[in-house]
Tab-separated table of C-alpha atoms in Angstrom:
chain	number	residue	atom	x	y	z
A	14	UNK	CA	0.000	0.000	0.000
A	15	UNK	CA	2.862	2.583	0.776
A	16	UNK	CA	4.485	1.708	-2.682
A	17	UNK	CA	1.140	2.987	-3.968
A	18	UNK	CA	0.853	5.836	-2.199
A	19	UNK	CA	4.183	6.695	-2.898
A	20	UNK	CA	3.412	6.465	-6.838
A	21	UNK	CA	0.182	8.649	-6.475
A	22	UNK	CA	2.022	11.316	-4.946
A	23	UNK	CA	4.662	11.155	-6.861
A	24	UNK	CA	2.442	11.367	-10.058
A	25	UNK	CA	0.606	14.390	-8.139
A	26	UNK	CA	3.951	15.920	-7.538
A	27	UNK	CA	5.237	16.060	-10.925
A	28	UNK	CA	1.942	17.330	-12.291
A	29	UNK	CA	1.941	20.459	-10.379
A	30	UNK	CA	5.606	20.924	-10.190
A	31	UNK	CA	6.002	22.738	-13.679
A	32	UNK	CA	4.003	25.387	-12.764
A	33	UNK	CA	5.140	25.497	-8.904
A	34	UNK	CA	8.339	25.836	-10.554
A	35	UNK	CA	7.266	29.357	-11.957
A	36	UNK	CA	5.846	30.398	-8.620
A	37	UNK	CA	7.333	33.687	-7.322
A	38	UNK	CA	8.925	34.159	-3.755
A	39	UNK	CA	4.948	34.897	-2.221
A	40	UNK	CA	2.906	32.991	-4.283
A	41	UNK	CA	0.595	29.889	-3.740
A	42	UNK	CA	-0.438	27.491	-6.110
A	43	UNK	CA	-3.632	25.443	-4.702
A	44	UNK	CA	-4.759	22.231	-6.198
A	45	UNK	CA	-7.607	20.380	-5.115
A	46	UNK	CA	-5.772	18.308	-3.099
A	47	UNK	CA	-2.308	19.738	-2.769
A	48	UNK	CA	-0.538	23.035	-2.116
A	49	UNK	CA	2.758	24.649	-3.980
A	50	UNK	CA	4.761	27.119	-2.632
A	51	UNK	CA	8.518	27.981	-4.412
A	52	UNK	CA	9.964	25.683	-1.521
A	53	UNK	CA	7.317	23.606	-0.397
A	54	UNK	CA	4.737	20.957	-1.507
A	55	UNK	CA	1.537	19.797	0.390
A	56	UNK	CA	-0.566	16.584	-0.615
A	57	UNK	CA	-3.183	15.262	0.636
A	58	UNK	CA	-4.404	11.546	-0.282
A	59	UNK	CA	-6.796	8.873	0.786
A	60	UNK	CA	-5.519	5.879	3.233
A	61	UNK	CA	-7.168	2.609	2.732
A	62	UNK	CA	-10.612	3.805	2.036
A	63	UNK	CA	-11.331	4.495	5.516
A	64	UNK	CA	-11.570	8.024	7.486
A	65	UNK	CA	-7.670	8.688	7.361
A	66	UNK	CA	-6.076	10.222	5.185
A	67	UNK	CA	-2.480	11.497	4.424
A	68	UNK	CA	-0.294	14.624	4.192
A	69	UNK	CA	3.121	14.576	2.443
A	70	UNK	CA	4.883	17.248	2.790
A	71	UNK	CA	8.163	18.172	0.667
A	72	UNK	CA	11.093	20.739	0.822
A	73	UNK	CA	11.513	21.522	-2.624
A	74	UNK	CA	15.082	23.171	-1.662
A	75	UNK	CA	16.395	20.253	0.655
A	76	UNK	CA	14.250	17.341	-0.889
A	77	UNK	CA	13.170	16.383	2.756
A	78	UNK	CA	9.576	14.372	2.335
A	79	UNK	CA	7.878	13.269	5.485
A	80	UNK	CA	4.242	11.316	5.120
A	81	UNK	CA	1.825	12.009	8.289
A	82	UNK	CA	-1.696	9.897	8.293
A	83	UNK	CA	-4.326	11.700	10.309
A	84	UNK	CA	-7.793	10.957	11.370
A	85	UNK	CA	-10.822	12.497	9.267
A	86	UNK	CA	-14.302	13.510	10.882
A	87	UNK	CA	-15.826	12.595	7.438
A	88	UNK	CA	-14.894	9.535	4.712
A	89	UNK	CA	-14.102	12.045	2.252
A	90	UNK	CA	-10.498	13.229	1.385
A	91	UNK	CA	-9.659	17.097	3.133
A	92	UNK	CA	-9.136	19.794	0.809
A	93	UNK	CA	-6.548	22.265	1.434
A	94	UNK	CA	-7.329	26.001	1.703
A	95	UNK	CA	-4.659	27.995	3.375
A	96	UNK	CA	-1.099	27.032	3.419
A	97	UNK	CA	1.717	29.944	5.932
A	98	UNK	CA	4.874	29.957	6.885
A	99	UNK	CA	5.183	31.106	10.223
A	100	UNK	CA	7.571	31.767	13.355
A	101	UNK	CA	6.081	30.757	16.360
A	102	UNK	CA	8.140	30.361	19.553
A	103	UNK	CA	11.469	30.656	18.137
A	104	UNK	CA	10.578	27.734	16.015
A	105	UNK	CA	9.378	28.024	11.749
A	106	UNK	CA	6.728	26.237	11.370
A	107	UNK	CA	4.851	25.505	8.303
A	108	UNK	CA	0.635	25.890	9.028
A	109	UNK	CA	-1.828	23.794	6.898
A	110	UNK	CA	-5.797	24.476	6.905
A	111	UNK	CA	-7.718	21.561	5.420
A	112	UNK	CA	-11.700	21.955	4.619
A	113	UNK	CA	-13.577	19.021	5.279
A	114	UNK	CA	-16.482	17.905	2.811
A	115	UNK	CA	-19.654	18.185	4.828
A	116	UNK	CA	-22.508	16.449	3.279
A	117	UNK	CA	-25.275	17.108	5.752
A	118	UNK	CA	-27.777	19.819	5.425
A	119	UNK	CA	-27.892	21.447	8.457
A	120	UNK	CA	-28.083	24.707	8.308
A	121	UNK	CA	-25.727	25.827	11.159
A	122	UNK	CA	-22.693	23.600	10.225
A	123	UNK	CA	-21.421	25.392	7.084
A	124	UNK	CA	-17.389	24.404	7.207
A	125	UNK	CA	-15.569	22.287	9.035
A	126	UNK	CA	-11.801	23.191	9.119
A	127	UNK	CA	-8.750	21.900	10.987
A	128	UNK	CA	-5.205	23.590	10.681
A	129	UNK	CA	-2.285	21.499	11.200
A	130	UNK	CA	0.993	22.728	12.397
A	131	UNK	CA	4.417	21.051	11.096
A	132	UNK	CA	8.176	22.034	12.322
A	133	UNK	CA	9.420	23.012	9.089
A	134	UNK	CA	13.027	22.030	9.662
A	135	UNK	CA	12.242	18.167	9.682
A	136	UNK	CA	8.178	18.219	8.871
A	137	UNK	CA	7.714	16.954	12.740
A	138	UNK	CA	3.863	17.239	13.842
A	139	UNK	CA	3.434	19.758	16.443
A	140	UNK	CA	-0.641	20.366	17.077
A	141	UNK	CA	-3.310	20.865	15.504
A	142	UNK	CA	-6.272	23.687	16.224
A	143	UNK	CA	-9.786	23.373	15.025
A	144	UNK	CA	-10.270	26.486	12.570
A	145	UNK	CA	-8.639	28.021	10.002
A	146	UNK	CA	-4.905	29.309	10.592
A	147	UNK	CA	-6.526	32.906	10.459
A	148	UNK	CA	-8.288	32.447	13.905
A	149	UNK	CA	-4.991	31.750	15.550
A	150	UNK	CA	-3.325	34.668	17.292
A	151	UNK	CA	0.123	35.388	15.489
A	152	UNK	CA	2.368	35.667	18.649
A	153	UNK	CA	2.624	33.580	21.371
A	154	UNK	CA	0.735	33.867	24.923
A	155	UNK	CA	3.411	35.648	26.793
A	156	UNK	CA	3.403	38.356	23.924
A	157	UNK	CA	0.041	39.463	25.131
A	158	UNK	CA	-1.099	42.136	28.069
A	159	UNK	CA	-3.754	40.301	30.012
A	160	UNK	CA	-6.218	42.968	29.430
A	161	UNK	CA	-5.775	42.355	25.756
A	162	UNK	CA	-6.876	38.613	25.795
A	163	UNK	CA	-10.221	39.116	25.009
A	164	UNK	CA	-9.697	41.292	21.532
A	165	UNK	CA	-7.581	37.713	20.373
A	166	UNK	CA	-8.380	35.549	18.085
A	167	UNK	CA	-10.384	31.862	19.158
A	168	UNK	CA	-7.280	29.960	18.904
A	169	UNK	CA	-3.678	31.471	20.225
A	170	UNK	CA	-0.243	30.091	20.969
A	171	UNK	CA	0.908	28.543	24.371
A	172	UNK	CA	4.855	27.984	24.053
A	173	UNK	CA	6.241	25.305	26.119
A	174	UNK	CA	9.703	23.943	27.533
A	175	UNK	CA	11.379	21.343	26.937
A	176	UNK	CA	8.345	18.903	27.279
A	177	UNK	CA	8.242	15.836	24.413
A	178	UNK	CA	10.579	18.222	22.070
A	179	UNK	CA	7.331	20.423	21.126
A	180	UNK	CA	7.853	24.186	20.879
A	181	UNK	CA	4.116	25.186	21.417
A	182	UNK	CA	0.680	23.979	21.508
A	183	UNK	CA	-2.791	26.054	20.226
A	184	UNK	CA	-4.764	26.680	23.410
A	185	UNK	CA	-8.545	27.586	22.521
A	186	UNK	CA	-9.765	30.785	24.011
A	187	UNK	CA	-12.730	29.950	27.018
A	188	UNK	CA	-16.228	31.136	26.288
A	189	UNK	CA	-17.829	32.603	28.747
């Protein structure tokens, strides 16, 4: 099964890769199920016809490729929406937000998204936040004044020390 996953992303790679080539310094290049920056490539792919599904990730400058398999909340395969590069307790991390298919009609479930967060040094998972990577605060928590907690976005940044070789985690603001 790896050999053909391996083969499907490699087919998906080179497909996209002639025009990620052309891709300037700030630009994205979104498929509908992978991502192309000028030094990065995102795929997402189906795992055994079951609720997981994959990520490869790719450094286009360093040819480091790391697969992750995560759980789904729906069958379906996640698309990907936003991709950033981001600095987040002294560590670059690369952020993904996937969009999950949602096939029920109700009317007060309109998206479901998830953004993953990946060391992007060695593709290591860090965390992952339920949202897109625009509701998560772009410093960490001890950048903040208390009194300014409330104006923050859902999701922020919690660095930590030391513990399981993880530089942060997203902590999910309280409702009241």
């Amino acid at each position: 099964m790896r050999s053909y996953l391996a083969a499907t992303f490699g087919i998906a790679i080179s497909s996209v890769s002639a025009s990620a080539d052309e891709l300037g310094y700030f630009q994205t290049l979104f498929g509908e199920h992978c991502v192309e920056t000028r030094t990065f490539a995102v795929h997402l792919a189906p795992v055994d016809h079951d609720i997981r599904f994959s990520i490869a990730l790719t450094n286009k400058e360093t040819g480091i490729q790391r697969f992750r398999q995560f759980d789904a909340p729906v069958p379906e395969i996640p698309v990907p929406i936003q991709m950033q590069e981001s600095n987040y307790c002294d560590t670059p991390v690369v952020l993904l937000t996937v969009e999950y298919p949602w096939r029920h009609d109700w009317p007060q479930v309109l998206r479901t998204m998830e953004t993953y967060a990946f060391r992007e040094s060695d593709f290591a998972f860090i965390d992952v936040a339920f949202g897109p990577l625009t509701d998560i605060a772009l410093a960490d928590d001890t950048a903040y004044d208390p009194a300014d907690l409330d104006m923050l976005p859902q999701i922020w940044v919690r660095c930590l020390t030391g513990r399981n070789g993880k530089p942060f985690k997203f902590v999910e603001k309280e409702t009241k």
